[in-house]
Amino acid sequence: MSYKVSLQSFEGPFDLLVYLIENAQMNIYDIKIAEITSQYMEYIEQMKSMDVNVATEFMVLAATLIDIKSKMLLPRTTGVGEAYVDEDPRSELVERLLEYKRYKRGADMLQEREEIMSLVYEKPQEDISAYLEEPDEYLSLDIKQFANAFQLFLHKKKKEEDVRAHYTRIEREKATIESRMSYIKDKFKNAFSHGLRKLNLKELIPNKKDRYDVVVTFVSVLQLMRDKYLNAEQNSTYGEITIVPGEREMENE
């Protein structure tokens, strides 16, 4: 299987070697040393053909690859001619490649952080010695002036509390229909004692500006009408609603 190597700039021989291994999709722990050596030497030849000065470190790694290749092609034997498996000659190269990749990742991370921080602008330091060198200022007040200032502070504080209390809405307990029905009955009993036999609906609403009270009173009147304690009269559309006693006597309840 052949690999096409395009000439490009690399930071060093290990950068080139890592590129060749990753481009060939090889396992770094099982490098096909013969193929990688051929690709590496092909790159060196391209550099020479283009009159590019080949650094010594590139040539040193080339020699290392050739040495590893020769060790893998020529098995070593014992003194009696029996072949034996020695330590993998690629192991040292693999360790160096793994170390190089660790440093490469660290360098890339630092470069990324540098690019991010280059977009951060800080406010230049200001000279605040003028404020630090000035002594603390003290108010020169006699006891009467101090008392007047404190009295003014108390007056403002009380005024703020009064305004807050005036505009703070106090939620009161909402009236139930049962309690409002009892209230309406008491209203009519009191009216009967004064000789009155009918009341306006508005007179049965304790707080005429509260919608809740209006609704509760209206529903309570409807309930009393259903129970035949009250009747309602209205002479015109949207006219005044007059409440009168019904068939059942409230005094007997």
Short mmCIF file of C-alpha atoms in Angstrom, two decimals:
data_model
loop_
_atom_site.label_atom_id
_atom_site.label_comp_id
_atom_site.label_asym_id
_atom_site.label_seq_id
_atom_site.Cartn_x
_atom_site.Cartn_y
_atom_site.Cartn_z
CA MET A 1 0.00 0.00 0.00
CA SER A 2 1.44 3.38 -1.01
CA TYR A 3 0.88 6.81 0.55
CA LYS A 4 1.15 10.14 -1.21
CA VAL A 5 3.05 12.72 0.84
CA SER A 6 2.42 16.37 0.02
CA LEU A 7 5.30 18.66 0.85
CA GLN A 8 4.53 21.06 3.65
CA SER A 9 6.41 22.69 6.51
CA PHE A 10 6.83 20.84 9.79
CA GLU A 11 8.19 22.13 13.06
CA GLY A 12 10.59 19.21 13.41
CA PRO A 13 11.24 15.58 12.52
CA PHE A 14 8.78 14.23 15.12
CA ASP A 15 6.10 16.55 13.81
CA LEU A 16 6.61 15.00 10.37
CA LEU A 17 6.67 11.46 11.75
CA VAL A 18 3.45 11.94 13.73
CA TYR A 19 1.82 13.35 10.60
CA LEU A 20 2.86 10.32 8.53
CA ILE A 21 1.57 7.85 11.16
CA GLU A 22 -1.78 9.63 11.59
CA ASN A 23 -2.18 10.13 7.83
CA ALA A 24 -1.64 6.39 7.30
CA GLN A 25 -4.10 5.70 10.15
CA MET A 26 -1.60 3.47 11.94
CA ASN A 27 -1.67 2.46 15.59
CA ILE A 28 1.20 4.28 17.24
CA TYR A 29 1.95 1.13 19.30
CA ASP A 30 2.21 -0.96 16.12
CA ILE A 31 4.01 1.23 13.60
CA LYS A 32 4.67 -0.31 10.19
CA ILE A 33 8.23 0.86 10.29
CA ALA A 34 9.11 -0.08 6.70
CA GLU A 35 6.27 1.97 5.18
CA ILE A 36 6.80 4.93 7.49
CA THR A 37 10.55 4.93 6.82
CA SER A 38 9.89 4.99 3.06
CA GLN A 39 7.45 7.88 3.43
CA TYR A 40 9.87 9.77 5.68
CA MET A 41 12.80 9.32 3.26
CA GLU A 42 10.57 10.37 0.36
CA TYR A 43 9.86 13.63 2.17
CA ILE A 44 13.57 14.18 2.79
CA GLU A 45 14.30 13.63 -0.91
CA GLN A 46 11.60 16.14 -1.85
CA MET A 47 13.21 18.69 0.43
CA LYS A 48 16.62 18.07 -1.21
CA SER A 49 15.16 18.31 -4.73
CA MET A 50 13.72 21.69 -3.89
CA ASP A 51 17.08 22.90 -2.53
CA VAL A 52 15.62 23.10 0.96
CA ASN A 53 18.24 22.94 3.67
CA VAL A 54 17.57 19.69 5.52
CA ALA A 55 18.21 20.18 9.25
CA THR A 56 20.48 17.75 11.04
CA GLU A 57 17.68 16.62 13.35
CA PHE A 58 15.71 15.35 10.33
CA MET A 59 18.70 13.29 9.22
CA VAL A 60 19.25 11.91 12.73
CA LEU A 61 15.66 10.65 12.89
CA ALA A 62 16.04 9.18 9.38
CA ALA A 63 19.05 7.23 10.58
CA THR A 64 17.09 6.06 13.63
CA LEU A 65 14.22 4.81 11.44
CA ILE A 66 16.64 2.97 9.14
CA ASP A 67 18.29 1.37 12.17
CA ILE A 68 14.95 0.22 13.58
CA LYS A 69 13.93 -1.09 10.16
CA SER A 70 17.14 -3.10 9.85
CA LYS A 71 16.68 -4.59 13.34
CA MET A 72 13.17 -5.71 12.47
CA LEU A 73 14.28 -7.23 9.13
CA LEU A 74 17.32 -9.07 10.54
CA PRO A 75 16.33 -11.25 13.49
CA ARG A 76 19.03 -11.77 16.09
CA THR A 77 20.18 -15.28 17.06
CA THR A 78 21.86 -16.94 19.99
CA GLY A 79 25.32 -18.41 19.91
CA VAL A 80 23.98 -21.83 18.87
CA GLY A 81 22.06 -20.35 15.96
CA GLU A 82 18.62 -20.37 17.55
CA ALA A 83 16.48 -17.30 16.85
CA TYR A 84 14.97 -15.48 19.81
CA VAL A 85 12.69 -12.51 20.19
CA ASP A 86 14.41 -9.49 21.62
CA GLU A 87 12.72 -6.33 22.95
CA ASP A 88 10.70 -4.53 20.28
CA PRO A 89 13.14 -2.05 18.67
CA ARG A 90 10.22 0.34 18.11
CA SER A 91 9.42 0.75 21.84
CA GLU A 92 11.87 3.60 22.47
CA LEU A 93 10.60 5.46 19.39
CA VAL A 94 6.98 4.99 20.53
CA GLU A 95 7.78 6.47 23.96
CA ARG A 96 9.44 9.48 22.35
CA LEU A 97 6.47 9.97 20.01
CA LEU A 98 3.97 9.77 22.91
CA GLU A 99 6.00 12.30 24.87
CA TYR A 100 6.18 14.57 21.83
CA LYS A 101 2.37 14.40 21.40
CA ARG A 102 1.84 15.30 25.07
CA TYR A 103 4.02 18.37 24.72
CA LYS A 104 2.34 19.19 21.40
CA ARG A 105 -1.12 19.13 23.01
CA GLY A 106 0.17 21.33 25.83
CA ALA A 107 1.64 23.79 23.34
CA ASP A 108 -1.61 23.89 21.36
CA MET A 109 -3.59 24.54 24.55
CA LEU A 110 -1.26 27.39 25.54
CA GLN A 111 -1.51 28.88 22.04
CA GLU A 112 -5.31 28.70 22.22
CA ARG A 113 -5.27 30.46 25.59
CA GLU A 114 -2.95 33.09 24.18
CA GLU A 115 -5.36 33.77 21.31
CA ILE A 116 -8.28 34.05 23.73
CA MET A 117 -6.44 36.35 26.10
CA SER A 118 -5.29 38.52 23.21
CA LEU A 119 -8.94 39.54 22.82
CA VAL A 120 -9.21 40.60 26.47
CA TYR A 121 -8.58 44.26 27.13
CA GLU A 122 -7.81 45.45 30.61
CA LYS A 123 -8.25 48.90 32.04
CA PRO A 124 -4.83 50.48 32.56
CA GLN A 125 -3.76 51.03 36.14
CA GLU A 126 -4.50 54.50 37.45
CA ASP A 127 -2.49 56.56 39.87
CA ILE A 128 -4.56 56.93 43.05
CA SER A 129 -1.72 58.18 45.22
CA ALA A 130 -3.36 61.61 45.32
CA TYR A 131 -6.27 60.09 47.22
CA LEU A 132 -4.11 57.97 49.49
CA GLU A 133 -1.79 60.77 50.55
CA GLU A 134 -4.54 63.14 51.69
CA PRO A 135 -5.34 62.88 55.41
CA ASP A 136 -8.84 62.04 56.65
CA GLU A 137 -11.19 64.99 56.97
CA TYR A 138 -12.96 65.56 60.27
CA LEU A 139 -16.11 67.60 60.76
CA SER A 140 -15.75 70.35 63.28
CA LEU A 141 -19.13 70.44 65.05
CA ASP A 142 -20.14 71.46 68.54
CA ILE A 143 -22.62 69.42 70.52
CA LYS A 144 -25.57 71.62 69.53
CA GLN A 145 -24.90 71.27 65.80
CA PHE A 146 -24.47 67.53 66.21
CA ALA A 147 -27.79 67.27 68.09
CA ASN A 148 -29.58 69.28 65.38
CA ALA A 149 -28.16 67.03 62.64
CA PHE A 150 -29.26 63.92 64.53
CA GLN A 151 -32.72 65.41 65.09
CA LEU A 152 -33.01 66.13 61.36
CA PHE A 153 -32.04 62.51 60.63
CA LEU A 154 -34.76 61.21 62.98
CA HIS A 155 -37.34 63.54 61.40
CA LYS A 156 -36.53 62.28 57.88
CA LYS A 157 -36.63 58.69 59.04
CA LYS A 158 -40.06 59.15 60.66
CA LYS A 159 -41.37 60.88 57.55
CA GLU A 160 -40.22 57.96 55.37
CA GLU A 161 -41.90 55.48 57.72
CA ASP A 162 -45.16 57.46 57.65
CA VAL A 163 -45.16 57.58 53.86
CA ARG A 164 -44.37 53.86 53.65
CA ALA A 165 -47.14 53.02 56.13
CA HIS A 166 -49.62 55.20 54.24
CA TYR A 167 -48.99 53.54 50.89
CA THR A 168 -48.58 50.00 52.16
CA ARG A 169 -51.66 47.95 51.43
CA ILE A 170 -52.80 45.86 54.34
CA GLU A 171 -54.54 42.70 53.22
CA ARG A 172 -57.63 42.20 55.35
CA GLU A 173 -59.44 38.97 55.88
CA LYS A 174 -61.80 38.30 53.01
CA ALA A 175 -65.48 38.01 53.91
CA THR A 176 -67.23 34.71 53.20
CA ILE A 177 -70.70 34.35 51.70
CA GLU A 178 -72.00 32.95 55.00
CA SER A 179 -70.73 35.93 56.99
CA ARG A 180 -72.13 38.36 54.39
CA MET A 181 -75.56 36.68 54.49
CA SER A 182 -75.59 37.07 58.26
CA TYR A 183 -74.57 40.71 57.83
CA ILE A 184 -77.46 41.33 55.37
CA LYS A 185 -79.96 39.70 57.71
CA ASP A 186 -78.80 41.94 60.54
CA LYS A 187 -79.15 44.93 58.23
CA PHE A 188 -82.78 44.07 57.51
CA LYS A 189 -83.56 43.36 61.16
CA ASN A 190 -82.20 46.78 62.02
CA ALA A 191 -84.25 48.32 59.17
CA PHE A 192 -87.42 46.56 60.42
CA SER A 193 -86.87 48.05 63.85
CA HIS A 194 -86.93 51.50 62.23
CA GLY A 195 -90.01 50.75 60.17
CA LEU A 196 -88.18 50.21 56.87
CA ARG A 197 -89.26 47.31 54.62
CA LYS A 198 -86.81 47.70 51.75
CA LEU A 199 -83.16 48.58 51.20
CA ASN A 200 -81.07 49.51 48.20
CA LEU A 201 -78.52 46.90 47.13
CA LYS A 202 -75.73 49.46 47.57
CA GLU A 203 -76.67 49.85 51.23
CA LEU A 204 -75.80 46.18 51.79
CA ILE A 205 -72.21 46.59 50.53
CA PRO A 206 -69.82 47.51 53.40
CA ASN A 207 -67.06 48.75 51.10
CA LYS A 208 -68.56 49.95 47.83
CA LYS A 209 -65.12 50.55 46.26
CA ASP A 210 -63.96 46.98 46.79
CA ARG A 211 -64.97 44.71 43.91
CA TYR A 212 -64.65 41.67 46.12
CA ASP A 213 -67.21 43.09 48.58
CA VAL A 214 -69.56 43.96 45.72
CA VAL A 215 -69.39 40.45 44.27
CA VAL A 216 -69.76 38.73 47.67
CA THR A 217 -72.78 40.90 48.54
CA PHE A 218 -74.46 40.25 45.19
CA VAL A 219 -73.93 36.47 45.47
CA SER A 220 -75.15 36.51 49.07
CA VAL A 221 -78.34 38.35 48.04
CA LEU A 222 -78.94 35.76 45.30
CA GLN A 223 -78.55 32.98 47.85
CA LEU A 224 -81.00 34.66 50.23
CA MET A 225 -83.44 35.10 47.34
CA ARG A 226 -83.17 31.41 46.52
CA ASP A 227 -83.85 30.60 50.17
CA LYS A 228 -86.91 32.97 49.93
CA TYR A 229 -85.62 35.37 52.58
CA LEU A 230 -85.43 38.26 50.09
CA ASN A 231 -86.79 39.45 46.80
CA ALA A 232 -85.32 41.99 44.36
CA GLU A 233 -86.99 44.69 42.32
CA GLN A 234 -85.58 46.65 39.36
CA ASN A 235 -87.84 49.04 37.47
CA SER A 236 -85.50 49.64 34.49
CA THR A 237 -82.47 48.17 32.79
CA TYR A 238 -79.31 49.11 34.71
CA GLY A 239 -81.56 50.81 37.24
CA GLU A 240 -81.30 50.71 40.99
CA ILE A 241 -81.88 47.30 42.58
CA THR A 242 -84.18 47.36 45.59
CA ILE A 243 -84.14 44.47 48.05
CA VAL A 244 -87.33 43.62 49.93
CA PRO A 245 -88.23 40.84 52.40
CA GLY A 246 -89.25 37.49 50.98
CA GLU A 247 -91.72 34.81 52.11
CA ARG A 248 -89.62 33.56 55.00
CA GLU A 249 -89.32 35.65 58.13
CA MET A 250 -85.75 36.42 59.15
CA GLU A 251 -86.81 37.29 62.70
CA ASN A 252 -87.76 33.67 63.31
CA GLU A 253 -84.33 32.30 62.30
#
